[in-house]
Coordinates of C-alpha atoms in Angstrom, one line a residue:
X1 CA 85.1 168.1 25.4
X2 CA 82.7 165.1 25.9
X3 CA 84.5 161.9 26.9
X4 CA 82.9 159.1 24.8
X5 CA 83.5 155.6 26.2
X6 CA 82.7 152.6 24.0
X7 CA 81.9 149.2 25.4
X8 CA 84.9 147.9 23.4
X9 CA 87.7 149.7 21.6
X10 CA 88.8 147.4 18.8
X11 CA 90.3 150.2 16.6
X12 CA 92.7 151.0 19.4
X13 CA 93.7 147.3 19.7
X14 CA 94.2 147.1 15.9
X15 CA 96.3 150.3 15.8
X16 CA 98.7 149.0 18.4
X17 CA 99.6 145.9 16.4
X18 CA 98.6 147.0 12.9
X19 CA 101.9 146.1 11.3
X20 CA 102.0 142.5 12.5
X21 CA 98.3 141.9 11.6
X22 CA 98.6 143.5 8.2
X23 CA 101.7 141.4 7.4
X24 CA 100.0 138.2 8.6
X25 CA 96.9 138.9 6.4
X26 CA 99.2 139.8 3.4
X27 CA 101.0 136.5 3.7
X28 CA 97.8 134.6 3.3
X29 CA 96.5 136.7 0.4
X30 CA 99.9 136.2 -1.3
X31 CA 99.6 132.4 -1.2
X32 CA 95.8 132.4 -1.8
X33 CA 95.5 129.4 0.5
X34 CA 92.3 130.6 2.2
X35 CA 91.0 127.2 3.2
X36 CA 93.1 125.0 5.6
X37 CA 96.3 126.8 4.8
X38 CA 99.4 126.2 7.0
X39 CA 98.4 128.9 9.4
X40 CA 95.5 126.8 10.6
X41 CA 97.7 124.0 11.8
X42 CA 100.1 126.5 13.4
X43 CA 97.2 128.3 15.1
X44 CA 95.8 125.0 16.4
X45 CA 99.2 124.0 17.8
X46 CA 99.7 127.3 19.6
X47 CA 96.2 127.3 21.0
X48 CA 96.4 123.7 22.2
X49 CA 99.5 124.6 24.1
X50 CA 97.9 127.8 25.6
X51 CA 94.8 125.9 26.7
X52 CA 96.9 123.0 28.0
X53 CA 95.2 120.5 25.8
X54 CA 96.6 117.7 23.7
X55 CA 94.4 118.6 20.7
X56 CA 92.8 121.7 19.3
X57 CA 90.7 122.0 16.2
X58 CA 90.0 125.4 14.6
X59 CA 86.3 125.7 13.5
X60 CA 84.1 128.3 11.9
X61 CA 82.5 129.7 15.1
X62 CA 82.0 129.1 18.8
X63 CA 78.5 127.9 18.0
X64 CA 79.8 125.3 15.5
X65 CA 82.4 124.3 18.2
X66 CA 79.5 123.3 20.5
X67 CA 77.6 121.6 17.7
X68 CA 80.7 119.7 16.6
X69 CA 81.3 118.4 20.1
X70 CA 77.7 117.2 20.4
X71 CA 77.9 115.5 17.0
X72 CA 81.2 113.8 17.9
X73 CA 79.4 112.2 20.9
X74 CA 76.4 111.2 18.7
X75 CA 74.1 113.2 20.9
X76 CA 70.7 113.8 19.2
X77 CA 67.0 113.0 19.2
X78 CA 65.8 111.5 22.5
X79 CA 68.9 112.7 24.4
X80 CA 69.1 115.4 27.1
X81 CA 71.9 117.8 27.9
X82 CA 71.9 119.8 31.1
X83 CA 73.0 123.4 30.9
X84 CA 72.2 126.9 32.2
X85 CA 69.4 129.2 31.1
X86 CA 71.5 132.3 31.8
X87 CA 73.9 132.5 28.9
X88 CA 74.2 133.4 25.2
X89 CA 71.7 131.6 23.0
X90 CA 74.3 129.4 21.2
X91 CA 74.7 127.2 24.3
X92 CA 71.1 125.8 24.3
X93 CA 70.6 126.5 20.6
X94 CA 73.4 124.0 19.7
X95 CA 71.8 121.3 21.8
X96 CA 68.5 121.8 20.1
X97 CA 70.1 121.9 16.6
X98 CA 71.7 118.6 17.4
X99 CA 68.2 117.2 17.9
X100 CA 68.6 116.8 21.7
X101 CA 66.6 118.6 24.5
X102 CA 68.2 121.3 26.6
X103 CA 67.5 120.8 30.3
X104 CA 68.1 123.8 32.4
X105 CA 69.6 124.1 35.9
X106 CA 69.6 127.4 37.7
X107 CA 72.7 129.5 38.4
X108 CA 74.7 130.5 41.4
X109 CA 73.8 134.1 42.1
X110 CA 77.4 135.2 42.8
X111 CA 79.3 133.8 39.9
X112 CA 76.3 133.6 37.4
X113 CA 77.6 130.1 36.4
X114 CA 75.5 126.9 36.6
X115 CA 74.9 125.8 40.2
X116 CA 76.4 122.3 40.4
X117 CA 74.0 121.5 43.3
X118 CA 71.1 121.9 40.8
X119 CA 72.6 119.6 38.1
X120 CA 72.0 116.3 39.8
X121 CA 68.3 117.1 40.3
X122 CA 67.9 117.3 36.5
X123 CA 69.6 113.9 35.6
X124 CA 67.3 111.4 33.9
X125 CA 67.9 108.1 32.0
X126 CA 68.0 110.3 28.9
X127 CA 70.8 112.6 30.1
X128 CA 73.9 112.3 28.0
X129 CA 76.0 115.3 28.8
X130 CA 76.5 118.4 30.9
X131 CA 77.3 121.7 29.2
X132 CA 78.6 124.2 31.8
X133 CA 79.3 127.8 30.7
X134 CA 82.3 129.7 32.1
X135 CA 80.3 132.9 31.9
X136 CA 81.9 136.4 31.7
X137 CA 85.4 134.8 32.0
X138 CA 85.0 133.0 35.3
X139 CA 85.2 129.2 35.7
X140 CA 82.1 127.2 36.6
X141 CA 82.6 124.7 39.5
X142 CA 84.3 122.1 37.4
X143 CA 85.5 119.9 40.3
X144 CA 81.8 119.4 41.4
X145 CA 80.6 119.0 37.8
X146 CA 83.2 116.5 36.9
X147 CA 82.4 114.5 40.0
X148 CA 78.7 114.4 39.0
X149 CA 79.6 113.5 35.5
X150 CA 81.8 110.5 36.5
X151 CA 79.1 109.2 38.9
X152 CA 76.5 109.2 36.2
X153 CA 78.6 108.3 33.2
X154 CA 78.0 111.7 31.5
X155 CA 80.1 113.7 29.0
X156 CA 81.2 117.2 29.9
X157 CA 81.3 119.8 27.1
X158 CA 82.7 123.1 28.4
X159 CA 81.3 126.2 26.8
X160 CA 84.4 128.4 27.3
X161 CA 83.5 130.9 24.6
X162 CA 84.1 133.8 27.0
X163 CA 86.8 132.3 29.1
X164 CA 90.0 131.6 27.1
X165 CA 92.8 131.4 29.7
X166 CA 90.5 131.2 32.7
X167 CA 91.5 128.6 35.3
X168 CA 90.9 127.3 38.8
X169 CA 92.2 124.5 40.9
X170 CA 90.8 121.9 38.4
X171 CA 92.8 123.3 35.5
X172 CA 92.4 125.7 32.6
X173 CA 89.1 126.3 30.8
X174 CA 88.6 123.8 28.0
X175 CA 91.1 121.3 29.4
X176 CA 89.0 119.7 32.1
X177 CA 85.9 118.2 30.5
X178 CA 85.7 115.9 27.5
X179 CA 85.6 118.9 25.2
X180 CA 86.2 122.6 25.4
X181 CA 84.5 125.0 23.0
X182 CA 85.8 128.5 22.4
X183 CA 84.7 131.5 20.3
X184 CA 86.9 134.0 18.5
X185 CA 84.1 136.5 17.7
X186 CA 85.7 139.9 17.5
X187 CA 84.5 141.0 20.9
X188 CA 86.1 138.1 22.8
X189 CA 89.3 138.5 24.7
X190 CA 91.0 136.8 21.8
X191 CA 89.0 137.9 18.8
X192 CA 89.4 137.3 15.1
X193 CA 88.5 139.5 12.2
X194 CA 85.2 137.7 11.9
X195 CA 83.7 134.5 13.1
X196 CA 85.9 131.7 14.3
X197 CA 86.0 129.0 17.0
X198 CA 88.0 126.2 18.6
X199 CA 87.3 122.7 20.1
X200 CA 89.8 121.2 22.5
X201 CA 90.1 117.7 23.8
X202 CA 92.7 115.5 25.6
X203 CA 91.5 112.4 23.7
X204 CA 93.1 111.6 20.3
X205 CA 90.2 109.5 19.1
X206 CA 87.8 112.4 19.7
X207 CA 90.1 114.8 18.0
X208 CA 90.4 112.5 15.0
X209 CA 86.6 112.1 14.8
X210 CA 86.0 115.9 14.9
X211 CA 88.7 116.5 12.3
X212 CA 86.7 114.4 9.9
X213 CA 83.2 115.7 10.9
X214 CA 84.3 119.3 10.4
X215 CA 84.9 118.6 6.7
X216 CA 81.6 117.0 5.9
X217 CA 82.7 113.6 7.4
X218 CA 85.2 113.3 4.5
X219 CA 88.3 111.1 4.7
X220 CA 89.9 110.6 2.2
X221 CA 88.8 113.4 -0.2
X222 CA 85.3 112.7 -1.6
X223 CA 84.8 109.7 0.6
X224 CA 82.4 110.3 3.5
X225 CA 82.5 108.2 6.6
X226 CA 79.8 110.2 8.3
X227 CA 77.5 113.2 7.8
X228 CA 79.4 116.1 9.2
X229 CA 79.4 119.8 8.4
X230 CA 81.4 122.6 6.9
X231 CA 83.0 123.8 10.2
X232 CA 86.5 124.9 9.0
X233 CA 88.4 127.9 10.4
X234 CA 89.5 130.3 7.6
X235 CA 93.2 130.6 7.1
X236 CA 92.9 134.4 7.4
X237 CA 91.3 134.1 10.8
X238 CA 94.0 131.7 11.9
X239 CA 96.7 134.1 10.8
X240 CA 95.1 136.9 12.8
X241 CA 94.8 134.7 15.9
X242 CA 98.4 133.7 15.8
X243 CA 99.4 137.3 16.1
X244 CA 96.9 138.2 18.8
X245 CA 97.6 135.2 20.9
X246 CA 101.1 136.7 21.7
X247 CA 99.4 139.6 23.5
X248 CA 96.5 137.8 25.2
X249 CA 98.1 137.4 28.6
X250 CA 99.0 141.1 28.7
X251 CA 95.5 142.1 27.6
X252 CA 94.1 139.8 30.3
X253 CA 96.3 141.4 33.0
X254 CA 95.0 144.8 31.9
X255 CA 91.4 143.6 32.1
X256 CA 92.0 142.3 35.6
X257 CA 93.6 145.7 36.6
X258 CA 90.6 147.5 35.2
X259 CA 88.3 145.3 37.3
X260 CA 90.2 146.1 40.4
X261 CA 90.1 149.8 39.6
X262 CA 86.4 149.7 39.2
X263 CA 86.0 147.8 42.5
X264 CA 88.1 150.5 44.3
X265 CA 86.2 153.4 42.6
X266 CA 82.8 152.0 43.5
X267 CA 83.8 151.6 47.1
X268 CA 85.3 155.1 47.3
X269 CA 82.1 156.5 45.8
X270 CA 80.0 154.8 48.4
X271 CA 78.0 153.0 45.8
X272 CA 78.4 149.5 47.2
X273 CA 77.5 149.9 50.8
X274 CA 73.8 150.4 50.3
X275 CA 73.5 147.8 47.6
X276 CA 73.0 150.2 44.7
X277 CA 75.9 148.5 42.9
X278 CA 77.2 145.0 43.5
X279 CA 80.5 144.5 41.7
X280 CA 81.4 141.0 40.4
X281 CA 83.0 138.5 42.8
X282 CA 86.2 137.3 41.3
X283 CA 86.3 134.3 43.6
X284 CA 89.1 131.8 43.4
X285 CA 91.2 131.1 40.3
X286 CA 91.9 133.2 37.2
X287 CA 89.0 135.4 36.1
X288 CA 89.8 136.8 32.7
X289 CA 86.9 139.4 32.6
X290 CA 85.5 139.0 29.2
X291 CA 82.9 141.2 30.8
X292 CA 82.8 143.2 34.1
X293 CA 79.2 142.6 35.3
X294 CA 77.5 144.6 38.0
X295 CA 74.1 144.2 39.6
X296 CA 72.4 147.5 39.8
X297 CA 69.1 148.7 41.2
X298 CA 67.0 150.4 38.5
X299 CA 69.2 148.7 35.9
X300 CA 67.3 149.7 32.8
X301 CA 67.2 153.4 33.9
X302 CA 70.9 153.3 34.6
X303 CA 71.6 151.7 31.2
X304 CA 69.8 154.5 29.4
X305 CA 71.4 157.2 31.6
X306 CA 74.9 156.0 30.8
X307 CA 74.1 156.0 27.1
X308 CA 72.8 159.5 27.3
X309 CA 76.1 160.5 28.9
X310 CA 78.2 158.8 26.2
X311 CA 79.1 155.6 28.2
X312 CA 78.1 152.5 26.3
X313 CA 77.1 149.5 28.3
X314 CA 75.2 146.3 27.5
X315 CA 72.7 144.0 29.1
X316 CA 73.9 140.4 29.0
X317 CA 71.2 138.8 29.0
X318 CA 67.8 140.5 29.3
X319 CA 65.7 137.3 28.9
X320 CA 66.8 133.9 30.2
X321 CA 66.7 131.1 27.7
X322 CA 63.9 129.2 29.3
X323 CA 61.6 132.2 28.6
X324 CA 62.6 132.6 25.0
X325 CA 59.8 132.1 22.5
X326 CA 61.7 129.4 20.6
X327 CA 62.0 127.3 23.7
X328 CA 58.3 127.5 24.6
X329 CA 57.9 123.9 23.7
X330 CA 60.0 123.0 26.8
X331 CA 57.0 124.2 29.0
X332 CA 58.8 126.6 31.3
X333 CA 57.3 129.6 32.9
X334 CA 58.4 132.6 34.9
X335 CA 59.7 131.7 38.3
X336 CA 61.1 128.3 37.3
X337 CA 64.7 129.5 37.5
X338 CA 64.6 132.5 39.9
X339 CA 68.3 133.2 40.1
X340 CA 68.6 133.4 36.4
X341 CA 65.6 135.6 36.2
X342 CA 66.9 137.9 38.9
X343 CA 70.2 138.2 37.1
X344 CA 68.5 139.0 33.8
X345 CA 66.7 141.9 35.5
X346 CA 69.7 143.4 37.3
X347 CA 73.0 142.8 35.5
X348 CA 74.9 145.3 33.4
X349 CA 78.2 145.1 31.6
X350 CA 80.6 148.0 31.9
X351 CA 83.5 148.8 29.5
X352 CA 86.6 146.9 30.6
X353 CA 88.7 146.6 27.4
X354 CA 92.5 146.6 27.9
X355 CA 92.9 150.1 26.5
X356 CA 90.5 151.6 29.1
X357 CA 92.4 154.2 31.1
X358 CA 92.0 155.6 34.6
X359 CA 90.2 158.7 33.5
X360 CA 87.7 156.7 31.5
X361 CA 87.0 154.3 34.4
X362 CA 86.6 157.2 36.8
X363 CA 84.1 158.8 34.4
X364 CA 82.0 155.6 34.2
X365 CA 81.8 155.5 38.0
X366 CA 81.1 159.2 38.2
X367 CA 78.2 158.9 35.7
X368 CA 76.8 156.0 37.7
X369 CA 77.1 158.0 40.9
X370 CA 75.3 160.9 39.4
X371 CA 72.4 158.6 38.4
X372 CA 71.9 157.5 42.0
X373 CA 72.1 161.0 43.3
X374 CA 69.1 162.1 41.3
X375 CA 65.7 162.3 42.9
X376 CA 63.2 160.0 41.3

């Protein structure tokens, strides 16, 4: 029998806690309070505590979380925000949607996060904020980033969409900068039943401002202090997240165990010594492994080979943001951010979901080993 291994096994996750999730959804449908029902406030309180933040606001998506933080700071036309070119589109896309200019700084080749040493080179009189990304579940160098931000009077907006629960010596993701932005897209470690997001902050004035902006700048009802947006978190999604949050640390521990298992299997198979495979470096702190990312020689061929052998992997991300057509107006060319470009050519995400078992992990490594044993 062929062992089919998906990139993520959400049906298995749902089956394990189906009763709780179904009851939570049923309670919302019984009350018909689909917008800003009591579960939203309860979810925000629980997530603020988990993220070690004073305030948390549920929003409609991780993308809107980033946009809301930028709007709260009044960042727009004529302003610049420094971020990474090696991340999901929403990071730089939100900056552009706010009317500001994304300014890219290259990544560290080991962690794939923005290289703090490159940030200071990009600061101009128009720079208003730094938007680091905690990519794949590992913290960016927040101590260095915060130091730069303080020296230059800049805001820090953490894109923690892939990193809920990640931490290092500086603190937990989303609790260090001026804002933390999270995504509850279903594939995230803490995933909703659709789109959802969160903005965290330690500042009560920022929290109050965002609470108004997320409902069209309205307070009181039908009186608009500012032009905001419709950024509310659905009550149904909040109810689902309350249930799932109870299991998040257990799921994270399983992801970490799967990462260690992969590391051991790759070493035992002799795939790391000659550089065919470079496993991720966990480094210091708590890596929550939203993704397990390897660097691989002949990456595209390996990606195809794995699919042909019923192992689903993904390329995050095949084209850095500075080379995307929509950002052509920024004037970048190939070679401008070499580490980001090298990562885009070589990285591959392997299945690491909590339900992945030993046999499945061994099969993934076996198929990879078979690929490199072939004669090309």
